[in-house]
Amino acid sequence: MSQHVLSPTRPPRARTVTAAALTATLAFTAAPPAALAAPHAGSPAQTRHAQIRQLARDLVNAGAPGVIVRVDDGTGRPVEIAEQAPWARRDHVLKAGDEFRVASSTKTVTATLVLQLAAEGRLALTDPVDRWLPGKVPDGKAITLRMLLNHTSGLADYTEDAAVLPSILGKDRRRWTSAQLLAAGVKHPPLFAPGTKWSYSNTNYAALGAVLERATGASLAGLVRDRIARPLGLRHTYLATDSTWRGPHARGYEPDAAHMPPAVPAAWRHLAGPRRHGHVNVTGNNPAWGGAAGALVSTAQDWSRFTTALMSGKLLPAAQLAQMRTTVPVDPRHPGGPGYGLGVQTAAHPCGTFWGHDGGMPGYLTTGITDRTGTRSATVLISAELWAEFEADPKIAKAAQALQTAVTCTMFGKPVPAALRR
């Protein structure tokens, strides 16, 4: 999420990625060098496991309904943790292997599909959008597929369109298509001339979803299945086209209207779903409004396998992987700061430079990161999201920052910062 305060009319996006999302949502608190001093002599890996578990419990105690953590430092058995609030156990006992909505991390998969087709010569990143979607995108002759992939097109975000809001809240269960989502986005004036700035927009990936379907004649869900999930053996990874889940899954929640933090705008305080313990269970709401930008379902283990395959070159040839890692700064004032590539983001952290993506839609806030080679990986799910979207709950935010910092350092084989240890 961006560091600025959101306007009351600004809707959740299938996770908005900005400099703050990289430095706050992914890296979170940048611990000073003194806090990263070596642990006590003889401290085993299980000590870090216990520290992460305690930080996950702290996050639940701060108000998160549930937390899943998986960390693989590439040297041994991964850390896998699930913690949840006692009241949430009445709906489902959370497990580390449960499916969840990855939201905007879907963009990494969509970008991978586009780059696979580019490697096969079926499209080119320099293709103008008009070649594939003639007349569907304003200034479509000047916007290239690369600009869609790295968010430099200038297209407005479809999640800010009033027609999409009921779907985000779970009140409209329609099955949005890529073409419909694209149309919702391009109803609004472009933000800037193509290629001149960077601005995160889900409309870019709605357009890419439509391009993929046009170029292949296959559905986006079918492409995810046939080109990503089946080849990698990802049994719990699929693009959702309705509210159906295929396996055991994490329940997602948001506070009900009476318990919603004051910072959440009035338009976003009433979500559809069953009520329990001051919360709304949004698990059964249809995520199809996320489309190619955010409708993917996965598990922590599946996502680790995907990112490992991607970053190690198993899904893309070297030339296309290099294109994916070619970034633009998300903040022009800091050209050496966080960057966005083609469906991936990167930033430096005191414990190491990571690659990955974050995602969020009501009930699900996810972060998935890896190192440049895919040897190390980490995934965090928090089963509530509006607190982050609207910067509405400092208590949860502080606990989430502590957990993500510990997770990032553990992934890189570094000690949990001293300030976070108990």
XYZ file of C-alpha atoms in Angstrom:
422
model
C 0.000 0.000 0.000
C 1.228 3.509 -0.582
C 2.551 5.632 2.218
C 0.013 8.359 1.626
C -3.311 8.264 3.436
C -5.993 6.804 1.221
C -8.882 8.998 0.207
C -12.321 7.984 1.550
C -13.420 6.977 -1.928
C -10.404 4.899 -2.845
C -11.296 1.187 -3.088
C -9.224 -1.856 -2.247
C -7.194 -3.050 -5.208
C -6.279 -6.675 -5.730
C -3.326 -5.404 -3.810
C -1.873 -2.071 -4.720
C 1.886 -2.272 -4.991
C 3.928 0.851 -4.357
C 7.205 1.734 -2.738
C 5.599 1.370 0.654
C 4.199 -2.033 -0.204
C 7.743 -3.106 -0.915
C 9.366 -1.500 2.078
C 6.465 -1.854 4.488
C 4.380 -4.827 3.380
C 7.296 -6.975 2.234
C 10.397 -5.862 4.084
C 8.541 -4.068 6.848
C 10.720 -2.645 9.579
C 14.272 -2.159 8.364
C 16.236 -3.170 11.395
C 19.427 -1.218 12.053
C 22.715 -3.117 11.756
C 23.039 -3.474 15.528
C 19.725 -5.313 15.651
C 21.023 -7.840 13.125
C 23.945 -8.949 15.256
C 24.727 -12.638 15.381
C 22.540 -14.767 17.678
C 23.812 -16.338 20.847
C 26.357 -19.062 20.251
C 24.798 -22.447 19.540
C 21.337 -21.073 18.781
C 19.671 -23.781 16.631
C 17.343 -23.257 13.692
C 14.455 -24.339 15.880
C 15.009 -21.242 17.976
C 14.215 -19.088 14.953
C 11.190 -21.315 14.339
C 9.993 -20.650 17.876
C 10.625 -16.935 17.481
C 8.588 -16.777 14.287
C 5.781 -18.771 15.880
C 5.674 -16.347 18.782
C 5.550 -13.393 16.419
C 2.694 -15.071 14.518
C 0.859 -15.520 17.817
C 1.518 -11.883 18.642
C -0.113 -10.924 15.354
C -3.182 -13.003 16.176
C -3.301 -11.473 19.638
C -3.178 -8.048 17.976
C -6.381 -8.853 16.108
C -5.565 -10.953 13.034
C -8.047 -13.841 12.670
C -5.371 -16.184 11.329
C -1.791 -16.362 10.064
C 0.067 -18.847 7.859
C 3.856 -18.677 7.547
C 6.201 -20.766 5.447
C 9.926 -20.027 5.291
C 12.510 -22.028 3.364
C 16.130 -20.879 3.684
C 17.251 -23.501 1.178
C 19.272 -25.514 3.675
C 16.829 -27.776 5.436
C 13.248 -28.413 6.436
C 11.039 -25.328 5.907
C 9.381 -23.557 8.804
C 5.603 -24.021 8.505
C 3.284 -22.340 11.001
C -0.448 -21.720 11.328
C -1.917 -19.640 14.148
C -5.465 -18.417 14.560
C -7.825 -16.719 16.966
C -9.840 -19.136 19.138
C -13.160 -17.794 17.841
C -12.157 -18.541 14.237
C -11.574 -22.226 15.025
C -15.355 -22.683 15.150
C -15.413 -22.189 11.372
C -12.237 -24.057 10.458
C -8.998 -25.175 12.089
C -6.321 -23.369 10.107
C -3.438 -25.443 8.752
C -0.183 -24.396 7.094
C -1.165 -26.267 3.914
C -4.548 -24.595 3.429
C -5.460 -22.919 0.166
C -5.874 -19.131 0.152
C -6.420 -16.302 -2.303
C -3.072 -14.855 -3.390
C -4.769 -11.763 -4.877
C -2.271 -9.562 -6.755
C 0.498 -12.132 -6.646
C -1.557 -13.545 -9.534
C 0.211 -10.932 -11.648
C 3.463 -12.900 -11.464
C 1.712 -15.904 -13.004
C 0.014 -13.800 -15.674
C 3.339 -12.187 -16.568
C 4.957 -15.628 -16.771
C 2.321 -16.743 -19.276
C 2.894 -13.647 -21.421
C 6.649 -14.198 -21.375
C 6.231 -17.861 -22.297
C 4.280 -16.825 -25.389
C 6.945 -14.226 -26.158
C 9.620 -16.939 -25.985
C 7.571 -19.007 -28.433
C 7.283 -16.082 -30.851
C 3.506 -15.896 -30.512
C 3.608 -12.293 -29.341
C 6.223 -9.631 -28.571
C 6.588 -7.308 -25.603
C 6.873 -4.455 -28.092
C 3.472 -5.267 -29.601
C 1.007 -2.393 -29.228
C -2.164 -3.332 -27.384
C -4.136 -2.465 -30.515
C -2.572 -5.405 -32.314
C -4.415 -7.763 -29.984
C -7.320 -5.681 -28.723
C -8.074 -3.224 -31.534
C -10.054 -0.228 -30.338
C -10.434 -1.544 -26.785
C -7.805 0.625 -25.077
C -7.397 4.405 -25.420
C -4.115 5.225 -27.147
C -3.724 1.506 -27.713
C -1.266 2.044 -30.546
C 1.168 3.719 -28.126
C 0.773 1.280 -25.209
C 2.915 -1.845 -25.512
C 2.530 -5.150 -23.727
C 5.679 -4.314 -21.772
C 4.018 -1.148 -20.461
C 1.068 -3.212 -19.268
C 3.388 -5.657 -17.548
C 5.398 -3.032 -15.672
C 2.555 -0.562 -14.987
C 3.800 2.291 -17.138
C 0.757 2.392 -19.444
C -1.059 5.186 -17.623
C -4.364 3.278 -17.576
C -6.668 3.990 -14.631
C -7.388 1.159 -12.179
C -10.662 -0.687 -12.758
C -11.062 -1.344 -9.034
C -11.819 2.349 -8.651
C -14.882 1.997 -10.860
C -18.190 2.121 -8.979
C -19.552 -0.859 -10.917
C -16.826 -3.139 -9.506
C -17.267 -2.124 -5.869
C -20.236 -4.438 -5.104
C -18.154 -7.401 -6.302
C -15.213 -6.409 -4.087
C -17.609 -6.317 -1.118
C -19.127 -9.683 -2.052
C -22.556 -8.270 -2.829
C -22.394 -8.877 -6.592
C -21.477 -12.444 -7.537
C -21.146 -11.928 -11.279
C -18.382 -13.688 -13.216
C -16.332 -10.839 -14.567
C -14.383 -11.489 -17.766
C -11.063 -9.906 -18.657
C -12.821 -7.872 -21.335
C -15.419 -6.563 -18.877
C -12.796 -5.587 -16.310
C -10.748 -3.865 -18.982
C -13.834 -1.942 -20.099
C -14.471 -0.823 -16.510
C -10.941 0.544 -16.293
C -10.767 2.375 -19.611
C -14.014 4.227 -18.901
C -11.812 6.525 -16.821
C -9.298 8.999 -18.278
C -5.680 7.832 -18.496
C -3.431 9.038 -15.691
C -0.519 10.022 -17.952
C 0.937 9.503 -21.409
C 2.092 5.919 -22.071
C 5.594 5.150 -20.869
C 6.171 8.419 -19.010
C 5.504 7.378 -15.406
C 4.765 4.401 -13.162
C 1.394 3.776 -11.534
C 0.060 0.440 -10.344
C -3.156 -0.469 -12.111
C -5.076 -3.732 -12.204
C -6.451 -2.672 -15.589
C -3.042 -3.441 -17.094
C -3.435 -7.087 -16.160
C -7.072 -7.257 -17.200
C -5.807 -6.200 -20.632
C -3.081 -8.857 -20.511
C -5.673 -11.479 -19.589
C -7.666 -10.530 -22.686
C -4.500 -10.611 -24.821
C -3.594 -14.081 -23.556
C -7.034 -15.407 -24.375
C -6.964 -13.794 -27.825
C -3.466 -15.060 -28.624
C -4.092 -18.649 -27.543
C -7.820 -19.216 -27.944
C -7.786 -20.716 -24.455
C -9.269 -19.485 -21.207
C -6.988 -17.846 -18.679
C -7.879 -20.540 -16.134
C -6.918 -23.186 -18.675
C -3.581 -21.512 -19.376
C -2.757 -21.407 -15.659
C -3.665 -25.075 -15.369
C -1.827 -26.324 -18.469
C 1.279 -24.129 -18.445
C 1.913 -23.585 -14.731
C 0.016 -25.825 -12.319
C 0.180 -29.212 -14.060
C 3.823 -29.042 -15.207
C 4.938 -28.099 -11.687
C 2.572 -30.470 -9.872
C 0.765 -27.634 -8.094
C -2.364 -29.481 -6.988
C -3.842 -26.533 -5.122
C -3.088 -23.688 -7.533
C -5.795 -22.488 -9.917
C -7.477 -19.364 -11.206
C -10.836 -18.973 -9.505
C -13.725 -18.084 -11.802
C -16.323 -18.266 -9.044
C -16.441 -18.690 -5.271
C -15.695 -22.444 -5.355
C -12.670 -23.808 -3.490
C -11.081 -27.149 -4.437
C -9.461 -28.165 -1.163
C -9.155 -27.279 2.519
C -8.869 -23.512 2.668
C -8.201 -20.638 5.001
C -11.252 -18.622 6.005
C -10.988 -14.915 5.341
C -12.560 -12.294 7.600
C -13.112 -8.579 7.964
C -14.636 -6.743 10.941
C -18.374 -6.205 10.681
C -19.655 -2.651 10.364
C -19.942 -2.181 14.129
C -16.313 -3.229 14.695
C -14.676 -1.792 11.586
C -11.781 0.589 12.382
C -12.807 4.238 12.002
C -10.269 4.836 9.232
C -12.123 2.487 6.873
C -14.478 4.601 4.718
C -18.221 4.182 5.072
C -18.538 2.693 1.574
C -16.338 -0.249 2.597
C -17.767 -1.067 6.016
C -20.508 -3.489 4.943
C -19.278 -6.737 3.411
C -21.375 -9.736 2.451
C -20.994 -12.974 4.405
C -21.904 -14.763 7.634
C -21.232 -12.939 10.919
C -19.203 -14.306 13.825
C -17.480 -12.698 16.801
C -17.659 -9.185 15.387
C -16.398 -10.309 11.975
C -17.775 -11.112 8.540
C -16.668 -14.386 6.974
C -15.892 -13.394 3.363
C -14.537 -16.797 2.320
C -17.473 -17.570 0.041
C -17.409 -14.285 -1.851
C -16.598 -14.484 -5.543
C -13.031 -13.297 -6.344
C -13.599 -13.261 -10.114
C -13.332 -9.461 -10.086
C -9.598 -10.076 -9.599
C -9.273 -11.879 -12.933
C -5.769 -11.958 -14.416
C -4.798 -9.343 -11.835
C -5.829 -11.183 -8.696
C -8.081 -14.272 -8.805
C -5.482 -17.007 -8.252
C -5.722 -19.532 -5.401
C -2.661 -21.327 -4.062
C -0.995 -22.650 -0.917
C 2.231 -21.607 0.763
C 3.963 -24.781 -0.419
C 2.660 -24.488 -3.994
C 3.669 -20.846 -4.155
C 7.170 -21.682 -2.989
C 7.449 -24.332 -5.698
C 6.243 -21.864 -8.321
C 8.651 -19.082 -7.334
C 11.542 -21.547 -7.141
C 10.750 -22.822 -10.640
C 10.358 -19.298 -11.976
C 13.503 -17.752 -10.545
C 15.653 -20.802 -11.317
C 14.721 -20.671 -15.005
C 12.447 -23.707 -15.230
C 9.456 -21.748 -16.522
C 11.172 -19.166 -18.721
C 14.254 -19.086 -20.949
C 17.099 -16.899 -19.728
C 16.231 -14.031 -22.068
C 12.642 -13.795 -20.868
C 13.632 -14.167 -17.203
C 16.039 -11.278 -17.680
C 13.195 -9.212 -19.132
C 11.035 -10.058 -16.138
C 13.784 -8.824 -13.796
C 14.288 -5.564 -15.707
C 12.697 -3.041 -13.391
C 11.480 0.526 -13.350
C 11.547 2.573 -10.121
C 8.187 2.795 -8.384
C 9.188 6.203 -7.049
C 11.095 8.426 -9.498
C 12.529 10.363 -6.559
C 14.385 7.198 -5.525
C 15.670 5.518 -8.705
C 17.800 3.132 -6.655
C 14.900 2.139 -4.422
C 12.170 -0.487 -4.881
C 11.555 -1.516 -8.469
C 8.824 -3.214 -10.462
C 9.689 -5.590 -13.267
C 7.297 -7.643 -15.363
C 4.899 -8.974 -12.755
C 7.518 -8.987 -9.991
C 8.858 -6.422 -7.573
C 12.175 -6.133 -5.808
C 13.711 -4.174 -2.954
C 16.736 -4.272 -0.700
C 16.359 -5.320 2.929
C 19.059 -5.357 5.623
C 19.040 -9.153 5.403
C 19.144 -9.406 1.599
C 17.583 -8.276 -1.686
C 14.315 -10.044 -2.355
C 11.997 -10.557 -5.316
C 8.309 -11.297 -5.162
C 4.869 -9.775 -4.950
C 2.208 -8.991 -2.406
C -1.532 -9.266 -2.735
C -4.706 -8.350 -0.957
C -8.445 -8.601 -1.282
C -11.023 -8.693 1.510
C -10.096 -11.499 3.889
C -6.656 -12.247 2.437
C -3.385 -10.339 2.677
C -0.431 -12.226 1.230
C 3.275 -11.718 0.749
C 5.510 -14.045 -1.231
C 9.228 -13.400 -1.604
C 12.304 -15.252 -2.817
C 15.950 -14.608 -3.521
C 17.201 -14.019 -7.058
C 17.880 -17.717 -7.690
C 14.683 -19.104 -6.166
C 16.714 -21.129 -3.651
C 15.081 -19.380 -0.698
C 11.414 -18.472 -0.336
C 8.903 -17.203 2.183
C 5.143 -16.756 2.230
C 2.919 -15.040 4.780
C -0.881 -15.012 4.782
C -2.938 -12.843 7.135
C -6.643 -13.664 6.960
C -7.853 -10.046 7.009
C -6.901 -7.207 4.683
C -8.802 -3.922 5.014
C -6.719 -2.898 8.031
C -3.747 -2.667 5.651
C -5.610 -1.286 2.643
C -6.751 1.731 4.616
C -3.909 1.886 7.157
C -6.627 1.439 9.747
C -5.158 -0.632 12.583
C -1.698 0.371 13.889
C -1.664 -2.489 16.405
C -2.022 -5.177 13.740
C 0.355 -3.281 11.447
C 3.113 -3.213 14.065
C 2.772 -6.944 14.765
C 2.688 -7.724 11.043
C 5.814 -5.682 10.465
C 7.649 -7.561 13.187
C 6.644 -10.931 11.753
C 7.584 -10.054 8.177
C 10.961 -8.717 9.235
C 11.710 -11.954 11.095
C 10.485 -14.027 8.159
C 12.629 -12.113 5.655
C 15.765 -12.456 7.741
C 15.122 -16.144 8.400
C 14.673 -16.756 4.672
C 18.130 -15.308 4.075
C 19.628 -17.413 6.871
C 20.125 -14.376 9.084
C 19.162 -14.133 12.755
C 15.858 -12.655 13.802
C 16.607 -9.020 14.716
C 17.474 -8.688 18.383
C 14.739 -6.124 18.946
C 12.110 -8.746 17.989
C 13.396 -11.649 20.052
C 11.829 -12.769 23.300
